[in-house]
Short mmCIF file of C-alpha atoms in Angstrom, two decimals:
data_model
loop_
_atom_site.label_atom_id
_atom_site.label_comp_id
_atom_site.label_asym_id
_atom_site.label_seq_id
_atom_site.Cartn_x
_atom_site.Cartn_y
_atom_site.Cartn_z
CA PRO A 4 121.73 133.20 108.17
CA LYS A 5 124.69 133.90 110.44
CA PHE A 6 125.22 131.17 113.01
CA LYS A 7 125.95 132.03 116.60
CA GLU A 8 129.54 131.42 117.68
CA THR A 9 128.29 128.58 119.89
CA ALA A 10 127.05 126.50 116.94
CA MET A 11 127.63 122.81 117.64
CA VAL A 12 129.73 120.73 115.29
CA PHE A 13 128.20 117.28 114.90
CA ILE A 14 130.53 115.81 112.29
CA SER A 15 134.04 117.20 112.53
CA ASP A 16 135.29 115.83 109.21
CA LEU A 17 132.39 115.79 106.78
CA GLN A 18 134.53 114.77 103.81
CA GLU A 19 135.84 111.73 105.66
CA GLU A 20 132.29 110.71 106.58
CA ILE A 21 131.24 110.98 102.91
CA GLU A 22 134.27 109.02 101.68
CA LYS A 23 133.56 106.24 104.16
CA GLN A 24 130.33 105.62 102.25
CA THR A 25 131.40 106.11 98.64
CA GLY A 26 134.95 104.75 98.76
CA TYR A 27 135.33 101.46 96.94
CA ARG A 28 135.67 98.63 99.45
CA SER A 29 137.42 95.45 98.48
CA SER A 30 134.87 93.64 100.64
CA ARG A 31 132.12 94.84 98.27
CA LYS A 32 130.55 91.62 97.15
CA ARG A 33 128.63 91.94 93.92
CA ARG A 34 127.66 89.32 91.38
CA SER A 35 125.99 86.57 93.31
CA GLU A 36 122.87 87.60 95.21
CA PHE A 37 123.86 85.27 98.07
CA GLN A 38 127.01 87.27 98.74
CA TYR A 39 125.50 90.72 98.26
CA ASP A 40 126.36 92.99 101.18
CA TYR A 41 123.15 94.58 102.47
CA GLU A 42 125.01 96.55 105.13
CA VAL A 43 126.78 98.97 102.80
CA TYR A 44 125.36 101.61 100.47
CA HIS A 45 125.32 100.67 96.81
CA SER A 46 125.62 102.70 93.63
CA LEU A 47 122.81 102.68 91.08
CA GLU A 48 124.70 100.23 88.85
CA GLU A 49 125.16 97.81 91.76
CA ILE A 50 121.50 98.07 92.76
CA GLN A 51 120.35 97.42 89.22
CA SER A 52 122.57 94.36 88.74
CA TRP A 53 121.34 93.12 92.14
CA MET A 54 117.76 93.45 90.84
CA PHE A 55 118.60 91.39 87.75
CA GLU A 56 120.26 88.76 89.94
CA ILE A 57 117.32 88.51 92.38
CA ASN A 58 114.97 88.25 89.42
CA ARG A 59 117.09 85.49 87.88
CA THR A 60 117.56 83.40 91.03
CA GLN A 61 114.06 83.72 92.54
CA PRO A 62 111.67 83.16 89.63
CA ASN A 63 108.86 81.81 91.81
CA LEU A 64 108.65 84.90 94.05
CA VAL A 65 110.10 87.73 91.96
CA ASP A 66 109.16 89.45 88.74
CA MET A 67 111.10 92.46 87.44
CA PHE A 68 109.86 95.03 84.95
CA SER A 69 110.39 98.62 83.87
CA ILE A 70 107.62 101.23 84.07
CA GLY A 71 109.36 103.81 81.90
CA LYS A 72 112.51 105.88 81.54
CA SER A 73 114.01 108.71 83.57
CA TYR A 74 114.82 112.17 82.21
CA GLU A 75 118.35 111.01 81.37
CA GLY A 76 117.06 107.80 79.80
CA ARG A 77 117.64 105.29 82.60
CA PRO A 78 115.08 102.48 83.01
CA LEU A 79 112.71 102.75 85.99
CA TYR A 80 112.78 99.24 87.42
CA VAL A 81 110.22 97.74 89.79
CA LEU A 82 110.31 94.34 91.50
CA GLN A 83 107.06 92.49 92.08
CA ILE A 84 107.42 90.20 95.09
CA GLY A 85 104.89 87.55 96.02
CA LYS A 86 103.62 84.06 95.29
CA ARG A 87 102.25 83.85 91.76
CA SER A 88 98.51 83.43 91.73
CA ARG A 89 95.74 83.02 89.19
CA HIS A 90 93.48 85.64 90.71
CA GLN A 91 94.25 89.35 91.07
CA LYS A 92 95.75 89.87 94.52
CA LYS A 93 95.63 93.00 96.63
CA ALA A 94 98.90 94.89 96.41
CA VAL A 95 101.23 97.15 98.38
CA TRP A 96 103.49 99.69 96.63
CA ILE A 97 106.80 100.73 98.24
CA ASP A 98 109.15 103.29 96.72
CA CYS A 99 112.56 104.41 97.96
CA GLY A 100 115.02 107.05 96.86
CA VAL A 101 112.58 109.79 95.79
CA HIS A 102 115.11 112.26 97.22
CA ALA A 103 118.59 111.41 95.96
CA ARG A 104 120.64 112.10 99.11
CA GLU A 105 118.47 109.87 101.36
CA TRP A 106 120.63 106.79 100.80
CA ILE A 107 119.08 104.77 103.62
CA GLY A 108 115.93 104.56 101.45
CA PRO A 109 117.28 102.37 98.64
CA ALA A 110 119.18 100.38 101.29
CA PHE A 111 115.84 99.66 102.99
CA CYS A 112 114.08 98.61 99.78
CA GLN A 113 116.83 96.08 99.10
CA TRP A 114 116.78 94.89 102.70
CA PHE A 115 113.02 94.37 102.59
CA VAL A 116 113.29 92.25 99.43
CA LYS A 117 116.06 90.16 101.04
CA GLU A 118 113.92 89.66 104.17
CA ALA A 119 110.77 88.81 102.22
CA ILE A 120 112.52 86.16 100.15
CA GLY A 121 114.85 84.92 102.89
CA SER A 122 112.20 84.46 105.57
CA TYR A 123 109.40 83.15 103.33
CA GLN A 124 109.91 79.55 104.45
CA GLN A 125 110.35 80.13 108.22
CA ASP A 126 108.27 83.23 109.00
CA SER A 127 104.54 82.50 108.92
CA VAL A 128 103.63 86.21 108.85
CA MET A 129 105.85 86.92 105.85
CA ARG A 130 104.64 83.78 104.10
CA ARG A 131 101.02 84.84 104.54
CA LEU A 132 101.80 88.34 103.26
CA LEU A 133 103.57 87.04 100.14
CA ASN A 134 100.88 84.43 99.49
CA GLN A 135 98.01 86.88 99.77
CA LEU A 136 99.56 90.14 98.55
CA SER A 137 101.77 91.44 95.78
CA PHE A 138 104.49 93.91 96.78
CA TYR A 139 105.60 96.35 94.11
CA ILE A 140 109.01 97.63 95.19
CA MET A 141 110.91 100.44 93.49
CA PRO A 142 114.36 100.62 95.11
CA VAL A 143 115.39 103.85 93.36
CA PHE A 144 112.63 106.20 92.22
CA ASN A 145 114.88 109.14 91.36
CA VAL A 146 117.55 107.22 89.43
CA ASP A 147 119.22 110.26 87.83
CA GLY A 148 119.45 112.16 91.10
CA TYR A 149 120.71 109.11 93.00
CA HIS A 150 123.44 108.53 90.42
CA PHE A 151 124.39 112.23 90.65
CA SER A 152 124.57 112.01 94.47
CA TRP A 153 127.21 109.28 94.06
CA THR A 154 129.29 110.93 91.36
CA THR A 155 129.03 114.67 91.96
CA ASP A 156 127.02 116.08 94.85
CA ARG A 157 126.34 113.88 97.88
CA PHE A 158 123.60 116.25 99.11
CA TRP A 159 121.62 116.46 95.86
CA ARG A 160 117.87 116.06 96.40
CA LYS A 161 115.94 116.68 93.18
CA THR A 162 115.64 115.02 89.78
CA ARG A 163 118.07 116.10 87.01
CA SER A 164 115.72 117.61 84.41
CA LYS A 165 116.90 120.77 82.62
CA ASN A 166 115.07 124.06 82.92
CA HIS A 167 114.91 126.22 79.80
CA ARG A 168 114.88 129.57 81.56
CA PHE A 169 117.26 128.92 84.44
CA HIS A 170 120.59 127.15 84.68
CA CYS A 171 119.36 125.28 87.78
CA ARG A 172 118.44 121.64 87.28
CA GLY A 173 115.94 119.32 88.83
CA VAL A 174 112.50 119.20 90.40
CA ASP A 175 111.50 117.95 93.85
CA ALA A 176 109.85 114.65 92.92
CA ASN A 177 107.72 114.88 96.07
CA ARG A 178 106.20 118.26 95.08
CA ASN A 179 105.42 117.32 91.47
CA TRP A 180 102.21 115.32 91.95
CA LYS A 181 98.82 116.47 90.70
CA VAL A 182 97.25 117.29 94.06
CA LYS A 183 97.08 120.91 95.23
CA TRP A 184 100.18 121.33 93.07
CA CYS A 185 102.65 124.14 93.85
CA ALA A 186 100.70 125.59 96.76
CA GLN A 187 102.03 125.97 100.33
CA GLY A 188 105.29 124.15 101.10
CA ALA A 189 106.48 124.03 97.49
CA SER A 190 108.51 126.56 95.54
CA SER A 191 107.92 127.85 92.03
CA HIS A 192 111.59 128.80 91.66
CA PRO A 193 113.69 126.25 89.70
CA CYS A 194 116.75 126.82 91.89
CA ASP A 195 114.99 125.85 95.12
CA ASP A 196 115.19 122.39 96.65
CA THR A 197 111.39 122.19 96.87
CA TYR A 198 110.78 123.33 93.27
CA CYS A 199 107.40 121.94 92.15
CA GLY A 200 108.32 121.79 88.45
CA PRO A 201 106.83 123.60 85.42
CA PHE A 202 103.58 121.59 85.69
CA PRO A 203 102.25 118.51 87.58
CA GLU A 204 103.87 115.23 86.50
CA SER A 205 106.46 117.17 84.47
CA GLU A 206 109.06 114.66 85.67
CA PRO A 207 109.03 111.40 83.68
CA GLU A 208 109.74 109.47 86.90
CA VAL A 209 106.65 110.89 88.64
CA LYS A 210 104.54 110.47 85.50
CA ALA A 211 105.57 106.80 85.13
CA VAL A 212 104.76 105.91 88.74
CA ALA A 213 101.47 107.85 88.66
CA LYS A 214 100.48 106.04 85.47
CA PHE A 215 101.30 102.64 86.99
CA LEU A 216 99.41 103.40 90.22
CA ARG A 217 96.38 104.70 88.29
CA LYS A 218 96.34 101.55 86.18
CA HIS A 219 96.38 99.25 89.23
CA LYS A 220 94.54 101.40 91.77
CA LYS A 221 91.74 98.89 92.24
CA ARG A 222 94.22 96.37 93.61
CA ILE A 223 96.74 98.62 95.36
CA LYS A 224 95.54 99.05 98.93
CA ALA A 225 98.64 100.64 100.44
CA TYR A 226 101.22 103.12 99.16
CA ILE A 227 104.43 103.51 101.19
CA SER A 228 107.19 105.99 100.41
CA ILE A 229 110.51 105.75 102.27
CA HIS A 230 112.33 108.98 103.13
CA ALA A 231 114.89 110.22 105.67
CA TYR A 232 115.39 111.63 108.17
CA ALA A 233 113.21 112.50 111.24
CA GLN A 234 111.99 109.19 112.73
CA MET A 235 108.37 109.72 111.81
CA LEU A 236 105.51 107.87 110.16
CA LEU A 237 103.30 110.28 108.23
CA TYR A 238 99.95 109.94 106.49
CA PRO A 239 97.66 112.44 104.68
CA TYR A 240 96.98 115.16 104.45
CA SER A 241 100.23 116.96 103.68
CA TYR A 242 98.68 119.96 101.98
CA LYS A 243 96.06 120.96 104.55
CA TYR A 244 95.13 120.69 108.20
CA ALA A 245 92.14 118.39 107.88
CA THR A 246 91.22 114.88 108.96
CA ILE A 247 91.02 112.18 106.31
CA PRO A 248 87.70 110.29 106.03
CA ASN A 249 89.13 106.91 107.11
CA PHE A 250 91.25 108.45 109.87
CA ASP A 251 90.45 105.73 112.46
CA CYS A 252 91.71 102.91 110.24
CA VAL A 253 94.83 104.75 109.08
CA GLU A 254 95.66 106.00 112.57
CA SER A 255 95.39 102.51 114.03
CA ALA A 256 97.56 101.08 111.22
CA ALA A 257 100.16 103.77 111.97
CA ARG A 258 100.02 103.01 115.69
CA SER A 259 100.60 99.29 115.17
CA ALA A 260 103.45 100.03 112.73
CA VAL A 261 105.19 102.34 115.18
CA THR A 262 104.67 99.81 117.99
CA ALA A 263 106.19 97.05 115.86
CA LEU A 264 109.14 99.31 115.00
CA TYR A 265 109.67 100.16 118.69
CA SER A 266 109.73 96.47 119.60
CA ALA A 267 113.01 95.94 117.71
CA TYR A 268 115.39 98.43 119.39
CA GLY A 269 113.18 100.66 121.52
CA LEU A 270 113.28 103.51 119.02
CA LYS A 271 110.36 105.92 119.33
CA TYR A 272 108.74 107.25 116.15
CA ARG A 273 106.29 110.12 116.07
CA TYR A 274 103.28 109.52 113.86
CA GLY A 275 100.35 111.50 112.54
CA PRO A 276 99.13 113.60 109.61
CA ALA A 277 102.09 114.99 107.63
CA SER A 278 100.85 118.60 107.81
CA THR A 279 100.80 118.73 111.61
CA THR A 280 103.54 116.20 112.40
CA LEU A 281 106.19 117.47 109.97
CA TYR A 282 105.10 120.48 107.88
CA VAL A 283 102.61 121.49 105.21
CA SER A 284 103.65 120.51 101.69
CA SER A 285 101.67 120.39 98.47
CA GLY A 286 101.98 118.06 95.49
CA SER A 287 103.16 115.10 97.61
CA SER A 288 102.88 111.47 96.55
CA ILE A 289 100.96 110.33 99.67
CA ASP A 290 98.23 112.94 99.12
CA TRP A 291 98.02 112.04 95.44
CA ALA A 292 97.84 108.28 96.09
CA TYR A 293 95.19 108.83 98.77
CA LYS A 294 93.11 111.08 96.51
CA ASN A 295 93.35 108.42 93.81
CA GLY A 296 91.65 105.84 95.96
CA ILE A 297 94.50 104.07 97.76
CA PRO A 298 93.16 103.92 101.34
CA TYR A 299 96.44 103.49 103.24
CA THR A 300 99.19 105.88 102.19
CA PHE A 301 102.27 106.49 104.33
CA ALA A 302 105.61 108.25 104.20
CA PHE A 303 108.32 106.99 106.53
CA GLU A 304 111.06 109.34 107.65
CA LEU A 305 113.76 106.90 108.80
CA ARG A 306 116.69 107.46 111.18
CA ASP A 307 118.07 109.64 112.56
CA THR A 308 116.88 112.98 113.96
CA GLY A 309 119.75 115.05 112.60
CA TYR A 310 123.02 113.98 114.20
CA PHE A 311 124.19 112.22 111.05
CA GLY A 312 121.22 113.31 108.95
CA PHE A 313 121.64 112.17 105.34
CA LEU A 314 125.04 110.65 106.20
CA LEU A 315 123.65 107.81 108.31
CA PRO A 316 126.63 105.48 108.91
CA GLU A 317 126.60 102.05 107.32
CA SER A 318 126.75 100.49 110.79
CA LEU A 319 123.17 101.73 111.28
CA ILE A 320 121.76 100.22 108.06
CA SER A 321 120.98 96.88 109.72
CA PRO A 322 119.08 98.17 112.79
CA THR A 323 117.27 100.85 110.77
CA CYS A 324 116.15 98.41 108.09
CA GLY A 325 115.33 95.69 110.60
CA GLU A 326 112.96 97.85 112.62
CA THR A 327 111.39 99.41 109.51
CA THR A 328 110.71 95.96 108.06
CA ARG A 329 108.63 95.20 111.17
CA ALA A 330 106.63 98.39 110.65
CA VAL A 331 105.98 97.67 106.96
CA LYS A 332 104.89 94.11 107.80
CA ALA A 333 102.44 95.55 110.33
CA ILE A 334 100.95 97.90 107.72
CA ALA A 335 100.73 95.10 105.13
CA SER A 336 99.06 92.79 107.67
CA GLY A 337 96.50 95.53 108.32
CA VAL A 338 95.69 95.64 104.60
CA LEU A 339 94.52 92.02 104.81
CA LYS A 340 92.13 92.81 107.66
CA LYS A 341 88.84 94.61 107.17
CA CYS A 342 88.94 97.83 109.16
CA LYS A 343 85.61 99.09 110.38
CA PRO A 344 85.84 102.69 111.56
CA ALA A 345 84.15 103.42 114.88
CA ARG A 346 80.89 105.01 113.78
CA ASN A 347 79.63 106.22 117.14
CA LYS A 348 82.90 107.45 118.57
CA PHE A 349 81.37 110.82 119.51
CA PRO A 350 77.69 110.04 120.09
CA TYR A 351 77.00 113.34 121.85
CA ILE A 352 78.51 115.73 119.36
#
């Protein structure tokens, strides 16, 4: 589309903004987990060595494992955070980096792990959460795409799988789930950013996570996927305008999460069903997780609302991750409570 002459320029030097985030900084502290800089964006290699380091130095709270391999053969690592326990604990799943260019996602997953471990002794809420729940955290879901967004195309979104009939690569990993697959809000054309893939779970990354969630669905009570940007907290349904059966419980969990987030820096988040709050999309992970029996499923759209968009400056990593941690703690705390939906909310209808 042709833009009007009055189009506003938000970022005058886009290249400079990109280089600020990818350029190698001498202050980049790697090896030791105690010196790791959580306020810069990290490449896939750095994130993976950080995972190994956390796993090595925190054996009583952390367990690291792989749930499969990506299209290009990279391991799909997950961290399990929580106090070891003899009985099967309820669990919360959090994934970040489903869409490659949304760098604040993996930054949040790392931040949350740091907070969980670092505040375990002092923070009674966090201690209770880690004692009574297991957190499965996947810092980079779309490992191939994330790597590609660092090396080649900063604005890449999809996976990196090859298509036999078209030269275009990749599938939208949030349109590839087996729930109302490739209907409204997804594209059947391989060159589109919202391409649903040749069939549901065609992407090894999606297939691996779906398999893991199916295997543990009795214990997993909440599924949280971290995206950017829009400043929203979304829950099902994405694929249709309809109210979920446990709407009261999910809505009240969302409200307390958004309230907790607001309490940090006064940032207002919109919340509601994905279809009406953002847009209709089919084959999404929150719809799939919900349909597979996980009662609380959420997608966060982190900062901002479009000024920086995918190029959120590193100076905003700390406030963004700080406030989001409060929201996730609120959701996890809700998982431990029994929610009784109001039966007689509309007695006269």
